[in-house]
PDB file of C-alpha atoms in Angstrom:
ATOM      1  CA  MET A 969      99.916 138.956  78.696  1.00  0.00           C
ATOM      2  CA  LYS A 970     103.543 137.509  80.140  1.00  0.00           C
ATOM      3  CA  PHE A 971     104.480 133.903  79.251  1.00  0.00           C
ATOM      4  CA  ALA A 972     106.532 131.536  80.895  1.00  0.00           C
ATOM      5  CA  ILE A 973     107.715 127.901  80.011  1.00  0.00           C
ATOM      6  CA  SER A 974     107.590 124.725  82.126  1.00  0.00           C
ATOM      7  CA  TYR A 975     110.557 121.823  82.283  1.00  0.00           C
ATOM      8  CA  SER A 976     109.825 118.226  82.597  1.00  0.00           C
ATOM      9  CA  THR A 977     112.085 115.749  84.957  1.00  0.00           C
ATOM     10  CA  ALA A 978     110.792 113.454  82.618  1.00  0.00           C
ATOM     11  CA  ASP A 979     113.453 114.347  80.475  1.00  0.00           C
ATOM     12  CA  GLY A 980     115.924 113.731  82.867  1.00  0.00           C
ATOM     13  CA  VAL A 981     118.596 115.704  84.679  1.00  0.00           C
ATOM     14  CA  ASP A 982     121.489 116.047  82.462  1.00  0.00           C
ATOM     15  CA  PRO A 983     123.315 119.662  83.132  1.00  0.00           C
ATOM     16  CA  ASP A 984     124.465 120.681  79.940  1.00  0.00           C
ATOM     17  CA  ARG A 985     120.509 119.063  78.267  1.00  0.00           C
ATOM     18  CA  LEU A 986     118.778 121.902  81.085  1.00  0.00           C
ATOM     19  CA  VAL A 987     120.914 124.419  80.587  1.00  0.00           C
ATOM     20  CA  THR A 988     120.845 124.139  77.613  1.00  0.00           C
ATOM     21  CA  TYR A 989     116.596 124.455  77.708  1.00  0.00           C
ATOM     22  CA  ALA A 990     116.873 127.545  80.425  1.00  0.00           C
ATOM     23  CA  ARG A 991     119.385 129.370  78.034  1.00  0.00           C
ATOM     24  CA  HIS A 992     117.092 128.873  74.779  1.00  0.00           C
ATOM     25  CA  ALA A 993     113.902 129.749  76.334  1.00  0.00           C
ATOM     26  CA  GLU A 994     115.694 132.779  77.656  1.00  0.00           C
ATOM     27  CA  ASP A 995     116.982 133.726  73.847  1.00  0.00           C
ATOM     28  CA  CYS A 996     113.459 133.256  72.621  1.00  0.00           C
ATOM     29  CA  GLY A 997     111.951 135.682  75.620  1.00  0.00           C
ATOM     30  CA  PHE A 998     110.217 133.877  77.977  1.00  0.00           C
ATOM     31  CA  GLU A 999     109.646 135.239  81.139  1.00  0.00           C
ATOM     32  CA  GLY A1000     110.651 132.544  83.678  1.00  0.00           C
ATOM     33  CA  LEU A1001     110.943 129.031  83.927  1.00  0.00           C
ATOM     34  CA  TYR A1002     109.025 126.845  86.134  1.00  0.00           C
ATOM     35  CA  LEU A1003     110.116 123.254  87.279  1.00  0.00           C
ATOM     36  CA  PRO A1004     108.014 121.132  90.040  1.00  0.00           C
ATOM     37  CA  GLU A1005     108.745 119.488  93.136  1.00  0.00           C
ATOM     38  CA  HIS A1006     108.328 115.847  94.760  1.00  0.00           C
ATOM     39  CA  ILE A1007     110.247 114.392  97.234  1.00  0.00           C
ATOM     40  CA  VAL A1008     109.397 110.842  97.048  1.00  0.00           C
ATOM     41  CA  LEU A1009     107.446 109.083  95.184  1.00  0.00           C
ATOM     42  CA  TYR A1010     105.782 105.442  95.524  1.00  0.00           C
ATOM     43  CA  PRO A1011     104.299 102.524  93.870  1.00  0.00           C
ATOM     44  CA  GLY A1012     100.979 103.096  93.604  1.00  0.00           C
ATOM     45  CA  ALA A1013     101.561 106.987  93.464  1.00  0.00           C
ATOM     46  CA  THR A1014      98.210 108.284  91.529  1.00  0.00           C
ATOM     47  CA  VAL A1015      96.759 111.973  90.978  1.00  0.00           C
ATOM     48  CA  GLY A1016      93.584 110.891  89.737  1.00  0.00           C
ATOM     49  CA  PRO A1017      94.097 108.237  86.856  1.00  0.00           C
ATOM     50  CA  PHE A1018      97.374 109.446  86.503  1.00  0.00           C
ATOM     51  CA  GLU A1019     100.255 106.947  88.612  1.00  0.00           C
ATOM     52  CA  PHE A1020     103.312 108.210  88.637  1.00  0.00           C
ATOM     53  CA  PRO A1021     106.345 105.322  87.933  1.00  0.00           C
ATOM     54  CA  PRO A1022     108.509 105.177  90.758  1.00  0.00           C
ATOM     55  CA  ALA A1023     112.209 105.674  89.283  1.00  0.00           C
ATOM     56  CA  LEU A1024     110.444 109.081  87.358  1.00  0.00           C
ATOM     57  CA  PRO A1025     113.716 111.672  88.267  1.00  0.00           C
ATOM     58  CA  TYR A1026     112.223 114.462  90.278  1.00  0.00           C
ATOM     59  CA  PRO A1027     115.631 116.262  90.860  1.00  0.00           C
ATOM     60  CA  ASP A1028     115.177 118.887  93.762  1.00  0.00           C
ATOM     61  CA  PRO A1029     113.600 122.570  92.523  1.00  0.00           C
ATOM     62  CA  LEU A1030     115.322 125.271  94.132  1.00  0.00           C
ATOM     63  CA  ASP A1031     118.674 123.449  93.488  1.00  0.00           C
ATOM     64  CA  CYS A1032     118.214 123.195  90.409  1.00  0.00           C
ATOM     65  CA  LEU A1033     117.602 126.833  89.625  1.00  0.00           C
ATOM     66  CA  GLY A1034     120.264 127.801  91.339  1.00  0.00           C
ATOM     67  CA  PHE A1035     122.084 126.071  88.992  1.00  0.00           C
ATOM     68  CA  VAL A1036     120.285 127.456  85.998  1.00  0.00           C
ATOM     69  CA  ALA A1037     120.518 131.269  87.820  1.00  0.00           C
ATOM     70  CA  ALA A1038     124.654 130.343  87.157  1.00  0.00           C
ATOM     71  CA  ALA A1039     124.125 129.853  83.513  1.00  0.00           C
ATOM     72  CA  THR A1040     121.593 132.613  82.417  1.00  0.00           C
ATOM     73  CA  GLN A1041     120.538 135.958  82.805  1.00  0.00           C
ATOM     74  CA  ARG A1042     117.459 137.285  82.566  1.00  0.00           C
ATOM     75  CA  ILE A1043     115.097 134.703  82.952  1.00  0.00           C
ATOM     76  CA  LEU A1044     112.878 134.494  86.044  1.00  0.00           C
ATOM     77  CA  LEU A1045     112.728 131.660  88.498  1.00  0.00           C
ATOM     78  CA  GLY A1046     109.681 129.868  89.166  1.00  0.00           C
ATOM     79  CA  THR A1047     108.068 126.600  91.238  1.00  0.00           C
ATOM     80  CA  ALA A1048     104.746 124.676  90.317  1.00  0.00           C
ATOM     81  CA  VAL A1049     104.332 123.966  92.374  1.00  0.00           C
ATOM     82  CA  LEU A1050     106.718 123.834  95.819  1.00  0.00           C
ATOM     83  CA  LEU A1051     105.091 121.348  98.792  1.00  0.00           C
ATOM     84  CA  LEU A1052     105.914 123.863 101.459  1.00  0.00           C
ATOM     85  CA  PRO A1053     104.162 121.775 103.971  1.00  0.00           C
ATOM     86  CA  TYR A1054     107.021 119.348 103.432  1.00  0.00           C
ATOM     87  CA  HIS A1055     109.339 122.003 104.326  1.00  0.00           C
ATOM     88  CA  HIS A1056     111.073 124.017 107.248  1.00  0.00           C
ATOM     89  CA  PRO A1057     109.708 127.582 106.528  1.00  0.00           C
ATOM     90  CA  VAL A1058     112.779 128.535 108.578  1.00  0.00           C
ATOM     91  CA  VAL A1059     115.192 126.696 106.697  1.00  0.00           C
ATOM     92  CA  LEU A1060     113.239 127.425 103.238  1.00  0.00           C
ATOM     93  CA  ALA A1061     112.582 131.260 103.496  1.00  0.00           C
ATOM     94  CA  LYS A1062     117.534 131.662 104.059  1.00  0.00           C
ATOM     95  CA  ARG A1063     117.560 129.211 100.276  1.00  0.00           C
ATOM     96  CA  LEU A1064     115.009 131.137  98.348  1.00  0.00           C
ATOM     97  CA  ALA A1065     116.615 134.698  99.395  1.00  0.00           C
ATOM     98  CA  THR A1066     120.049 133.083  98.762  1.00  0.00           C
ATOM     99  CA  ILE A1067     119.473 132.501  94.895  1.00  0.00           C
ATOM    100  CA  ASP A1068     117.164 135.269  95.090  1.00  0.00           C
ATOM    101  CA  VAL A1069     120.515 137.237  95.604  1.00  0.00           C
ATOM    102  CA  LEU A1070     122.518 135.690  93.881  1.00  0.00           C
ATOM    103  CA  SER A1071     120.404 135.378  90.244  1.00  0.00           C
ATOM    104  CA  LYS A1072     120.411 138.844  91.234  1.00  0.00           C
ATOM    105  CA  GLY A1073     116.756 139.305  92.012  1.00  0.00           C
ATOM    106  CA  ARG A1074     115.266 136.422  89.658  1.00  0.00           C
ATOM    107  CA  MET A1075     113.584 134.364  92.293  1.00  0.00           C
ATOM    108  CA  ARG A1076     110.547 135.658  91.692  1.00  0.00           C
ATOM    109  CA  LEU A1077     108.090 132.814  90.546  1.00  0.00           C
ATOM    110  CA  LEU A1078     107.789 131.043  93.327  1.00  0.00           C
ATOM    111  CA  THR A1079     104.069 128.769  93.437  1.00  0.00           C
ATOM    112  CA  VAL A1080     103.828 127.237  96.179  1.00  0.00           C
ATOM    113  CA  GLY A1081     101.354 123.944  96.396  1.00  0.00           C
ATOM    114  CA  LEU A1082     100.308 121.123  99.474  1.00  0.00           C
ATOM    115  CA  GLY A1083     100.746 117.986  97.241  1.00  0.00           C
ATOM    116  CA  THR A1084      98.516 115.318  96.998  1.00  0.00           C
ATOM    117  CA  LEU A1085     100.385 112.051  97.883  1.00  0.00           C
ATOM    118  CA  PRO A1086      99.495 109.962 101.490  1.00  0.00           C
ATOM    119  CA  GLY A1087     102.818 108.823 101.381  1.00  0.00           C
ATOM    120  CA  GLU A1088     105.014 111.563 100.211  1.00  0.00           C
ATOM    121  CA  ALA A1089     103.464 113.299 103.614  1.00  0.00           C
ATOM    122  CA  LYS A1090     104.374 110.609 105.481  1.00  0.00           C
ATOM    123  CA  ALA A1091     107.501 110.109 104.324  1.00  0.00           C
ATOM    124  CA  VAL A1092     108.439 113.844 105.809  1.00  0.00           C
ATOM    125  CA  GLY A1093     107.031 113.034 108.871  1.00  0.00           C
ATOM    126  CA  VAL A1094     104.045 115.786 108.144  1.00  0.00           C
ATOM    127  CA  ASP A1095     100.289 114.517 109.540  1.00  0.00           C
ATOM    128  CA  PHE A1096      98.599 114.837 105.965  1.00  0.00           C
ATOM    129  CA  GLY A1097      95.065 116.072 107.355  1.00  0.00           C
ATOM    130  CA  THR A1098      97.512 119.223 108.728  1.00  0.00           C
ATOM    131  CA  ARG A1099      98.956 119.919 105.160  1.00  0.00           C
ATOM    132  CA  GLY A1100      96.942 123.520 104.624  1.00  0.00           C
ATOM    133  CA  ARG A1101      97.512 125.014 107.968  1.00  0.00           C
ATOM    134  CA  ARG A1102     101.129 124.455 108.238  1.00  0.00           C
ATOM    135  CA  THR A1103     101.043 125.962 104.541  1.00  0.00           C
ATOM    136  CA  ASP A1104      99.404 128.565 105.917  1.00  0.00           C
ATOM    137  CA  GLU A1105     101.379 129.236 108.592  1.00  0.00           C
ATOM    138  CA  ALA A1106     104.757 128.821 106.715  1.00  0.00           C
ATOM    139  CA  ILE A1107     104.045 131.609 104.665  1.00  0.00           C
ATOM    140  CA  ASP A1108     103.382 133.928 107.573  1.00  0.00           C
ATOM    141  CA  VAL A1109     106.931 132.717 108.810  1.00  0.00           C
ATOM    142  CA  LEU A1110     108.402 133.295 105.159  1.00  0.00           C
ATOM    143  CA  ARG A1111     107.501 136.635 105.289  1.00  0.00           C
ATOM    144  CA  LEU A1112     108.196 137.559 108.886  1.00  0.00           C
ATOM    145  CA  LEU A1113     111.826 136.345 108.055  1.00  0.00           C
ATOM    146  CA  TRP A1114     112.416 138.344 105.289  1.00  0.00           C
ATOM    147  CA  GLU A1115     110.584 141.252 106.249  1.00  0.00           C
ATOM    148  CA  GLY A1116     112.355 141.176 109.894  1.00  0.00           C
ATOM    149  CA  GLY A1117     115.126 143.574 110.773  1.00  0.00           C
ATOM    150  CA  GLN A1118     118.360 143.082 113.023  1.00  0.00           C
ATOM    151  CA  GLU A1119     116.114 143.543 116.164  1.00  0.00           C
ATOM    152  CA  GLY A1120     115.018 139.428 115.227  1.00  0.00           C
ATOM    153  CA  VAL A1121     111.133 138.486 115.161  1.00  0.00           C
ATOM    154  CA  SER A1122     109.544 135.748 117.128  1.00  0.00           C
ATOM    155  CA  PHE A1123     106.792 133.520 115.874  1.00  0.00           C
ATOM    156  CA  ASP A1124     104.288 131.297 118.428  1.00  0.00           C
ATOM    157  CA  GLY A1125     102.038 129.337 115.977  1.00  0.00           C
ATOM    158  CA  GLU A1126     101.007 125.527 115.958  1.00  0.00           C
ATOM    159  CA  PHE A1127     103.696 124.084 113.980  1.00  0.00           C
ATOM    160  CA  PHE A1128     106.958 126.759 113.936  1.00  0.00           C
ATOM    161  CA  GLY A1129     107.910 129.425 116.675  1.00  0.00           C
ATOM    162  CA  PHE A1130     111.318 131.156 117.742  1.00  0.00           C
ATOM    163  CA  ASP A1131     112.353 134.021 119.107  1.00  0.00           C
ATOM    164  CA  ASP A1132     114.382 136.967 118.258  1.00  0.00           C
ATOM    165  CA  VAL A1133     116.127 135.709 115.741  1.00  0.00           C
ATOM    166  CA  THR A1134     117.111 137.074 111.916  1.00  0.00           C
ATOM    167  CA  SER A1135     117.567 135.579 108.580  1.00  0.00           C
ATOM    168  CA  TYR A1136     120.226 137.047 105.859  1.00  0.00           C
ATOM    169  CA  PRO A1137     120.200 137.489 102.968  1.00  0.00           C
ATOM    170  CA  LYS A1138     117.334 139.243 102.431  1.00  0.00           C
ATOM    171  CA  PRO A1139     115.373 138.945  98.462  1.00  0.00           C
ATOM    172  CA  ARG A1140     117.369 141.463  96.360  1.00  0.00           C
ATOM    173  CA  GLY A1141     115.802 145.322  96.291  1.00  0.00           C
ATOM    174  CA  VAL A1142     112.474 143.980  97.483  1.00  0.00           C
ATOM    175  CA  THR A1143     110.474 143.296 101.162  1.00  0.00           C
ATOM    176  CA  HIS A1144     109.517 139.801  99.958  1.00  0.00           C
ATOM    177  CA  LEU A1145     108.988 137.395  97.168  1.00  0.00           C
ATOM    178  CA  PRO A1146     106.389 136.531  95.710  1.00  0.00           C
ATOM    179  CA  ILE A1147     104.679 133.887  96.824  1.00  0.00           C
ATOM    180  CA  HIS A1148     102.246 132.505  94.422  1.00  0.00           C
ATOM    181  CA  VAL A1149      99.562 130.392  94.958  1.00  0.00           C
ATOM    182  CA  GLY A1150      98.869 126.694  93.161  1.00  0.00           C
ATOM    183  CA  GLY A1151      96.086 123.932  93.530  1.00  0.00           C
ATOM    184  CA  SER A1152      92.819 123.365  92.384  1.00  0.00           C
ATOM    185  CA  SER A1153      90.582 122.999  94.822  1.00  0.00           C
ATOM    186  CA  ARG A1154      88.078 126.306  96.485  1.00  0.00           C
ATOM    187  CA  ALA A1155      90.750 126.825  99.533  1.00  0.00           C
ATOM    188  CA  ALA A1156      93.371 126.860  97.275  1.00  0.00           C
ATOM    189  CA  ALA A1157      91.698 130.161  96.249  1.00  0.00           C
ATOM    190  CA  ARG A1158      90.646 131.308  98.948  1.00  0.00           C
ATOM    191  CA  ARG A1159      94.701 130.730 100.035  1.00  0.00           C
ATOM    192  CA  ALA A1160      95.409 132.732  97.889  1.00  0.00           C
ATOM    193  CA  GLY A1161      92.865 135.719  98.216  1.00  0.00           C
ATOM    194  CA  ARG A1162      93.947 135.869 101.884  1.00  0.00           C
ATOM    195  CA  ARG A1163      97.703 134.941 101.339  1.00  0.00           C
ATOM    196  CA  GLY A1164      99.418 134.440  97.895  1.00  0.00           C
ATOM    197  CA  ASP A1165      99.928 137.442  96.007  1.00  0.00           C
ATOM    198  CA  GLY A1166      98.859 135.487  92.643  1.00  0.00           C
ATOM    199  CA  TYR A1167      96.631 132.213  91.964  1.00  0.00           C
ATOM    200  CA  PHE A1168      98.071 129.899  89.498  1.00  0.00           C
ATOM    201  CA  PRO A1169      94.966 126.838  89.719  1.00  0.00           C
ATOM    202  CA  GLY A1170      95.789 123.483  87.776  1.00  0.00           C
ATOM    203  CA  GLY A1171      94.037 120.854  87.604  1.00  0.00           C
ATOM    204  CA  ALA A1172      91.094 119.805  84.885  1.00  0.00           C
ATOM    205  CA  LEU A1173      88.684 122.321  85.760  1.00  0.00           C
ATOM    206  CA  THR A1174      85.579 123.502  83.934  1.00  0.00           C
ATOM    207  CA  PRO A1175      85.449 126.789  82.678  1.00  0.00           C
ATOM    208  CA  GLU A1176      82.654 127.986  85.134  1.00  0.00           C
ATOM    209  CA  GLU A1177      84.773 125.943  88.375  1.00  0.00           C
ATOM    210  CA  ARG A1178      88.153 128.538  86.995  1.00  0.00           C
ATOM    211  CA  ALA A1179      85.626 131.627  87.699  1.00  0.00           C
ATOM    212  CA  ILE A1180      84.110 130.918  90.828  1.00  0.00           C
ATOM    213  CA  GLN A1181      87.728 130.408  91.987  1.00  0.00           C
ATOM    214  CA  LEU A1182      88.874 133.255  90.815  1.00  0.00           C
ATOM    215  CA  ASP A1183      86.123 135.296  92.386  1.00  0.00           C
ATOM    216  CA  LEU A1184      86.859 133.314  95.507  1.00  0.00           C
ATOM    217  CA  ALA A1185      89.991 134.527  95.947  1.00  0.00           C
ATOM    218  CA  ARG A1186      89.145 137.914  94.638  1.00  0.00           C
ATOM    219  CA  ALA A1187      87.160 137.971  97.312  1.00  0.00           C
ATOM    220  CA  ALA A1188      89.355 136.448  99.879  1.00  0.00           C
ATOM    221  CA  ALA A1189      92.041 139.243  99.483  1.00  0.00           C
ATOM    222  CA  ALA A1190      89.000 142.011  99.772  1.00  0.00           C
ATOM    223  CA  GLU A1191      88.102 140.279 102.892  1.00  0.00           C
ATOM    224  CA  ALA A1192      91.396 140.693 104.119  1.00  0.00           C
ATOM    225  CA  GLY A1193      91.963 143.884 103.446  1.00  0.00           C
ATOM    226  CA  ARG A1194      94.240 143.246 100.320  1.00  0.00           C
ATOM    227  CA  ASP A1195      93.813 144.533  96.707  1.00  0.00           C
ATOM    228  CA  PRO A1196      92.280 142.448  94.315  1.00  0.00           C
ATOM    229  CA  GLY A1197      93.531 143.526  91.538  1.00  0.00           C
ATOM    230  CA  ALA A1198      96.965 143.161  92.902  1.00  0.00           C
ATOM    231  CA  LEU A1199      96.368 139.450  92.548  1.00  0.00           C
ATOM    232  CA  GLU A1200      98.122 138.093  89.409  1.00  0.00           C
ATOM    233  CA  TYR A1201      96.530 134.948  87.739  1.00  0.00           C
ATOM    234  CA  THR A1202      98.660 132.743  86.596  1.00  0.00           C
ATOM    235  CA  ARG A1203      97.260 129.423  84.357  1.00  0.00           C
ATOM    236  CA  TRP A1204      98.616 126.866  82.116  1.00  0.00           C
ATOM    237  CA  GLY A1205      98.194 126.620  78.528  1.00  0.00           C
ATOM    238  CA  SER A1206      99.675 124.944  75.434  1.00  0.00           C
ATOM    239  CA  ILE A1207     102.876 125.046  73.326  1.00  0.00           C
ATOM    240  CA  ASP A1208     100.683 125.373  69.644  1.00  0.00           C
ATOM    241  CA  MET A1209      97.572 127.970  71.364  1.00  0.00           C
ATOM    242  CA  SER A1210      96.397 130.115  69.433  1.00  0.00           C
ATOM    243  CA  ALA A1211      96.084 134.171  69.676  1.00  0.00           C
ATOM    244  CA  GLU A1212      92.225 133.496  70.265  1.00  0.00           C
ATOM    245  CA  GLN A1213      93.338 130.944  72.805  1.00  0.00           C
ATOM    246  CA  VAL A1214      95.055 133.697  74.238  1.00  0.00           C
ATOM    247  CA  GLU A1215      92.214 136.748  74.110  1.00  0.00           C
ATOM    248  CA  THR A1216      90.380 133.845  75.663  1.00  0.00           C
ATOM    249  CA  PHE A1217      92.370 133.668  78.610  1.00  0.00           C
ATOM    250  CA  ALA A1218      92.915 137.146  78.520  1.00  0.00           C
ATOM    251  CA  ALA A1219      89.164 138.180  78.858  1.00  0.00           C
ATOM    252  CA  GLN A1220      89.162 135.633  81.767  1.00  0.00           C
ATOM    253  CA  GLY A1221      91.294 137.868  83.628  1.00  0.00           C
ATOM    254  CA  VAL A1222      94.715 135.263  82.960  1.00  0.00           C
ATOM    255  CA  THR A1223      97.965 137.289  83.648  1.00  0.00           C
ATOM    256  CA  ARG A1224     100.549 134.825  82.521  1.00  0.00           C
ATOM    257  CA  ILE A1225     100.102 131.586  80.457  1.00  0.00           C
ATOM    258  CA  VAL A1226     102.815 128.399  81.227  1.00  0.00           C
ATOM    259  CA  VAL A1227     103.749 126.399  78.535  1.00  0.00           C
ATOM    260  CA  SER A1228     104.754 122.641  78.231  1.00  0.00           C
ATOM    261  CA  PRO A1229     106.813 121.640  74.970  1.00  0.00           C
ATOM    262  CA  THR A1230     105.022 118.707  73.742  1.00  0.00           C
ATOM    263  CA  ALA A1231     108.118 116.708  72.096  1.00  0.00           C
ATOM    264  CA  MET A1232     110.553 114.978  73.828  1.00  0.00           C
ATOM    265  CA  GLU A1233     113.745 115.484  71.661  1.00  0.00           C
ATOM    266  CA  PRO A1234     115.930 118.364  72.682  1.00  0.00           C
ATOM    267  CA  GLU A1235     115.437 119.347  69.094  1.00  0.00           C
ATOM    268  CA  ARG A1236     112.048 119.316  68.352  1.00  0.00           C
ATOM    269  CA  GLN A1237     112.080 121.310  71.926  1.00  0.00           C
ATOM    270  CA  ARG A1238     113.599 124.220  70.836  1.00  0.00           C
ATOM    271  CA  ASP A1239     111.186 124.574  67.295  1.00  0.00           C
ATOM    272  CA  GLU A1240     108.448 124.404  69.301  1.00  0.00           C
ATOM    273  CA  MET A1241     109.497 127.223  71.668  1.00  0.00           C
ATOM    274  CA  CYS A1242     110.871 129.338  68.813  1.00  0.00           C
ATOM    275  CA  ALA A1243     107.325 128.602  67.335  1.00  0.00           C
ATOM    276  CA  PHE A1244     105.444 130.422  70.434  1.00  0.00           C
ATOM    277  CA  ALA A1245     108.051 133.138  70.744  1.00  0.00           C
ATOM    278  CA  GLN A1246     107.088 133.850  66.973  1.00  0.00           C
ATOM    279  CA  ARG A1247     103.987 133.592  67.438  1.00  0.00           C
ATOM    280  CA  PHE A1248     103.656 135.646  70.424  1.00  0.00           C
ATOM    281  CA  ALA A1249     106.480 138.523  69.255  1.00  0.00           C
ATOM    282  CA  LEU A1250     108.574 137.345  72.542  1.00  0.00           C
ATOM    283  CA  ARG A1251     111.258 139.998  73.088  1.00  0.00           C
ATOM    284  CA  GLY A1252     114.135 137.345  72.751  1.00  0.00           C
ATOM    285  CA  THR A1253     116.977 136.734  70.586  1.00  0.00           C
ATOM    286  CA  GLY A1254     116.380 133.707  69.322  1.00  0.00           C
TER     287      GLY A1254
END
């Protein structure tokens, strides 16, 4: 089992606090650090019963990860989730590859999702109803640009198109960066199987629904001629979870667990991270 940790933007965007948090996570032995994304919020923006405070800070996750990369050595960099339909994939391919090169190959936990706020889609000029198709096309564009050589590549899609273009630098040492698909729907599970390198479901799903979605992801991978066994399965966990709970996750096919501190104070957060690392014998120095 792999263990990663997320950084809550509710903790603020103080650069020293972010770097200290990331370094401590690395010292504890966590595999990766995840950041969320919202491009804009607005009064009344809700997900289920949760209403976002309009002033809740959401810094750009890729800028933050580039900043973290310069202050760390080993920890992998991740998003949960990057709202892919709100990014132009030609620009995004360059940004992600640049972070990967400058971090010496650590931009490896990219998780993308569709977004759930109609006002956010409207603010960036995206038809909310096309998010799924835009995401599918954007994933194809990212991979095409990363894989393309000096002769250039072309694409003619519903949303994106170009002729004989090249995009350098390339991701470090790999043909393309892994792309995990986040979401809490069966459509997200199918997308993960058809196009993703992993599935990272969220939400308050029942155990039965989670099992159905994982089966859907694997079946979609097989139908697309891909290896279902190569699909990573990431889940949110709690920082106080027990070894028995981790074993239950593993029995369900989970390959990575992402946790978050419950405390708000930095010192207590570090204590929670240390306790988790010790409980599961993570290979860190913290």
